[in-house]
Tab-separated table of C-alpha atoms and ligand atoms in Angstrom:
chain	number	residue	atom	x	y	z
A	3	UNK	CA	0.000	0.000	0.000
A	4	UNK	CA	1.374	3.828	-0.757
A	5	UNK	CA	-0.124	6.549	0.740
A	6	UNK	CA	-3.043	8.748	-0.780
A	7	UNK	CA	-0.730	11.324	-1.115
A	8	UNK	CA	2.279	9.336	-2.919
A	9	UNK	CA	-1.111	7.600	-5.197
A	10	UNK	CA	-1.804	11.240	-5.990
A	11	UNK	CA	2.243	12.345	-6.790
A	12	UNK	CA	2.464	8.817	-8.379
A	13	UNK	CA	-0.573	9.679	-10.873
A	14	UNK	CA	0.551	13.342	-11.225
A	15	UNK	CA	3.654	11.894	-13.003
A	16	UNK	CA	1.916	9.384	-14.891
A	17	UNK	CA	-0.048	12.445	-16.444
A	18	UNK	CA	3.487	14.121	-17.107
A	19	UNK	CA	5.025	11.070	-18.864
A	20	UNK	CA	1.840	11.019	-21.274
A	21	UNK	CA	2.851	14.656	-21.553
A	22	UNK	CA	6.431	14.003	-22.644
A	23	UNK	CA	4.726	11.681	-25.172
A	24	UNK	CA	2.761	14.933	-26.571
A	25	UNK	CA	6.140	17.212	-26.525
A	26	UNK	CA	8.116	14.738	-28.455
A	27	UNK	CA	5.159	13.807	-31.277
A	28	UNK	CA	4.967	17.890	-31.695
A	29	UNK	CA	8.847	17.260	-32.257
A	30	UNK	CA	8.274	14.486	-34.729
A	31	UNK	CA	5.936	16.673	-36.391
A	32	UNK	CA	7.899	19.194	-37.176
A	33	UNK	CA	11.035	17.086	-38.007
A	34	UNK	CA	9.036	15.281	-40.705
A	35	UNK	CA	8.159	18.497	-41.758
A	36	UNK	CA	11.531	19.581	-42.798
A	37	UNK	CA	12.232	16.318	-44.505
A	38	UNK	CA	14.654	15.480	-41.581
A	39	UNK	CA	13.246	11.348	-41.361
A	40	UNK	CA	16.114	10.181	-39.304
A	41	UNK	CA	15.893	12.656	-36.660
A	42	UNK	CA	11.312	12.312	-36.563
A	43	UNK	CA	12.807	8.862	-36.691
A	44	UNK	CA	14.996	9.445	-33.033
A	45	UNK	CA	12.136	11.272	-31.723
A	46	UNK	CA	9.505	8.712	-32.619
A	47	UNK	CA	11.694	6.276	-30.460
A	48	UNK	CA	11.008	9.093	-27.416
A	49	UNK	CA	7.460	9.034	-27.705
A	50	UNK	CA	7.856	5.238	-27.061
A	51	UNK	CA	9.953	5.457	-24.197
A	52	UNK	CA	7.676	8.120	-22.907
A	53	UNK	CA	4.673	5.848	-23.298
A	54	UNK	CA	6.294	3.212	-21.562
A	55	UNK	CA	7.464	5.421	-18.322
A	56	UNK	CA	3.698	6.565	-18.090
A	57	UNK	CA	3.181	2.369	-18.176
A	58	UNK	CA	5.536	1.823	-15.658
A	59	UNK	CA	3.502	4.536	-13.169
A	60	UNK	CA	0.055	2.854	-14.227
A	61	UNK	CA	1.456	-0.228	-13.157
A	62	UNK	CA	2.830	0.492	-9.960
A	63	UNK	CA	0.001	2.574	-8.716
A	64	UNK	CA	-1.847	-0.264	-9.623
A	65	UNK	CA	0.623	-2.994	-7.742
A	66	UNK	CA	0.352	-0.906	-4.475
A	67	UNK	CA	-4.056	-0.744	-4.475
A	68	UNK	CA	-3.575	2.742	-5.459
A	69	UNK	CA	-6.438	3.992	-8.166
A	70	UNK	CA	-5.201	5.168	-11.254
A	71	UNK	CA	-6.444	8.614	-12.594
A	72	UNK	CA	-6.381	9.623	-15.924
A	73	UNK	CA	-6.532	13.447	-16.540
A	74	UNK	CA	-6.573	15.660	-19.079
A	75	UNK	CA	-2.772	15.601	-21.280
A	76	UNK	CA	-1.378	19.137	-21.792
A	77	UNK	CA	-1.126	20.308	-25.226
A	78	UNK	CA	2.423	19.417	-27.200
A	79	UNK	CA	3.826	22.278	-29.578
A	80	UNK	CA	4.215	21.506	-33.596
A	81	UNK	CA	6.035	24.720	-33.942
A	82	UNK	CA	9.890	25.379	-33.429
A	83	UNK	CA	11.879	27.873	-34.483
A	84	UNK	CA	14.884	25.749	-35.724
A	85	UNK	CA	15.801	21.762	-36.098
A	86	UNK	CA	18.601	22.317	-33.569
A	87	UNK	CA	16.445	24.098	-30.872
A	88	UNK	CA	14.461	20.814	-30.985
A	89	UNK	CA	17.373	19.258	-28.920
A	90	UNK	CA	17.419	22.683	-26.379
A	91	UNK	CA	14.221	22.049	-25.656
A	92	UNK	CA	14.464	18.576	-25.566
A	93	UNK	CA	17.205	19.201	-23.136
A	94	UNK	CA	15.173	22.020	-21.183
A	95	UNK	CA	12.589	19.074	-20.102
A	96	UNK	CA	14.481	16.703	-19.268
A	97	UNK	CA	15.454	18.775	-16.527
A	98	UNK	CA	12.351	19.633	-15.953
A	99	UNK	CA	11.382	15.784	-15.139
A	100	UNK	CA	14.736	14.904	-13.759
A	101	UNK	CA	13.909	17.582	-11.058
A	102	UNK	CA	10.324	16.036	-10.269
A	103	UNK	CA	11.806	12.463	-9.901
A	104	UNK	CA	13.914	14.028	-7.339
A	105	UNK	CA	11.313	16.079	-6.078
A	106	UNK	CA	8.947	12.285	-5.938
A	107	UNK	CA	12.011	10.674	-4.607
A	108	UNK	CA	12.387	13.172	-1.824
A	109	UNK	CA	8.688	13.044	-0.735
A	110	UNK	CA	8.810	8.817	-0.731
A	111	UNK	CA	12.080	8.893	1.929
A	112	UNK	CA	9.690	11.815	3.745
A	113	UNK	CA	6.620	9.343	3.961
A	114	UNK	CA	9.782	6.243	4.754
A	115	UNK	CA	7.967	4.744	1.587
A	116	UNK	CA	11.098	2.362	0.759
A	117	UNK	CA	9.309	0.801	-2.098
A	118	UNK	CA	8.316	4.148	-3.564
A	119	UNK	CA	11.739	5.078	-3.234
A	120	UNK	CA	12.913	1.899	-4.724
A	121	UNK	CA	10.577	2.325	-7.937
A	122	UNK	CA	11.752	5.657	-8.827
A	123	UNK	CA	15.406	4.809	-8.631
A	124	UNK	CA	15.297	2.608	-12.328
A	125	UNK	CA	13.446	6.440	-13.501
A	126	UNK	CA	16.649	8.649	-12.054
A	127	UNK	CA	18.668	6.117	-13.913
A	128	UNK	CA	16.578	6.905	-16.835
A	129	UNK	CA	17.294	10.287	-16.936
A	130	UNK	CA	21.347	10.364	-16.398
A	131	UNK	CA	20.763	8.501	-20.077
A	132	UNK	CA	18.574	10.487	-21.383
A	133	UNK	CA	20.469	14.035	-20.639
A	134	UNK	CA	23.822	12.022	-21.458
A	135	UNK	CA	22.059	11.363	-24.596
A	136	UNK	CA	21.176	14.795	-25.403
A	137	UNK	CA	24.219	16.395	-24.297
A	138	UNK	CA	26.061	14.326	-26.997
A	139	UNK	CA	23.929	15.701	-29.791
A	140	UNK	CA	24.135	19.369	-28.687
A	141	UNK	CA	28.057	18.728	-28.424
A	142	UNK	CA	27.596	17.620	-31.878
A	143	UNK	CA	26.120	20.337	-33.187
A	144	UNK	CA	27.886	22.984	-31.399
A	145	UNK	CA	30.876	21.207	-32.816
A	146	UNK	CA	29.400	21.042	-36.606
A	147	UNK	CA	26.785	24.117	-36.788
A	148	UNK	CA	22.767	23.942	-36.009
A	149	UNK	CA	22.364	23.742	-39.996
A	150	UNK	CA	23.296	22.492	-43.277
A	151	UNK	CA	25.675	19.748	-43.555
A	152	UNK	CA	26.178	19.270	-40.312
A	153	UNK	CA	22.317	18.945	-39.860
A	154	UNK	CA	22.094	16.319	-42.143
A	155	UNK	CA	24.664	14.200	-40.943
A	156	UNK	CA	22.873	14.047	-37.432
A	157	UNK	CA	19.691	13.663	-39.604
A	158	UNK	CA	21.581	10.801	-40.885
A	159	UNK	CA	23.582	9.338	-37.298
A	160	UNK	CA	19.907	10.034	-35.423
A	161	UNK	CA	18.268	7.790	-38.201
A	162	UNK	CA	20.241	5.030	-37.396
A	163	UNK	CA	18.689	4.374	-33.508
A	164	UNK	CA	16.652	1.322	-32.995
B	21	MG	MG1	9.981	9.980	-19.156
């Protein structure tokens, strides 16, 4: 059992992975927009993921006889200024949920909600990757430039992610 408070943090951030979903199809939009398949393609592959961290919350709230609340998903944006500020804003919420899996983490130890605590530690995981991951492309194209060429060869090194 978790506490009706960590049920209602617990479904908070189920409604914020579906979210993350929504911000990375807007990004897929876009990318396919501009012709740029192999880097929709890399973004696709976040939707996923995204999908399947909102999974993982269903299913634990679930596991612990918490109920499961499905609210409204905030809109995701189709419209970016460039193909490079994709990744800056990619990178901009990641932070964003890194900081609320902390912020989750810190109120399970609070509550001494070891299993809670235990859950969230395969998500913190999760996002050392997925900054590391973005990092690396905006090293790349801060090393290359945010257009031409150099966009196309990330077009064409982001295509290749299974
Ligand atoms: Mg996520």
């Amino acid at each position: 059992m978790i506490s009706k408070k960590m049920t209602a943090l617990l479904n908070d951030q189920l409604n914020f992975e579906m979210h993350s979903a929504y911000v990375y199809l807007g990004m897929v939009a876009y990318a396919s927009s501009l012709g740029l398949n192999g880097i929709a393609g890399w973004f696709r592959i976040q939707v996923k993921e995204e999908l399947e961290h909102a999974g993982k919350f269903f299913e634990y709230i679930q596991k612990q006889g918490g109920d499961v609340e499905l609210k409204g998903i905030e809109a995701g944006k189709v419209e970016f200024a460039s193909a490079a500020s994709l990744f800056e804003e990619s990178m901009k919420h990641e932070k964003k949920v890194t900081k609320r899996i902390l912020d989750l983490t810190d109120a399970a130890k609070k509550e001494d909600d070891y299993s809670t605590d235990s859950f969230l530690l395969w998500f913190l995981n999760e996002q050392v990757e997925e900054e590391a991951q973005i990092t690396d492309i905006l090293q790349k194209l801060a090393i290359g430039g945010k257009t031409g060429n150099s966009l196309l060869i990330l077009d064409g090194i982001l295509g290749q992610r299974k």
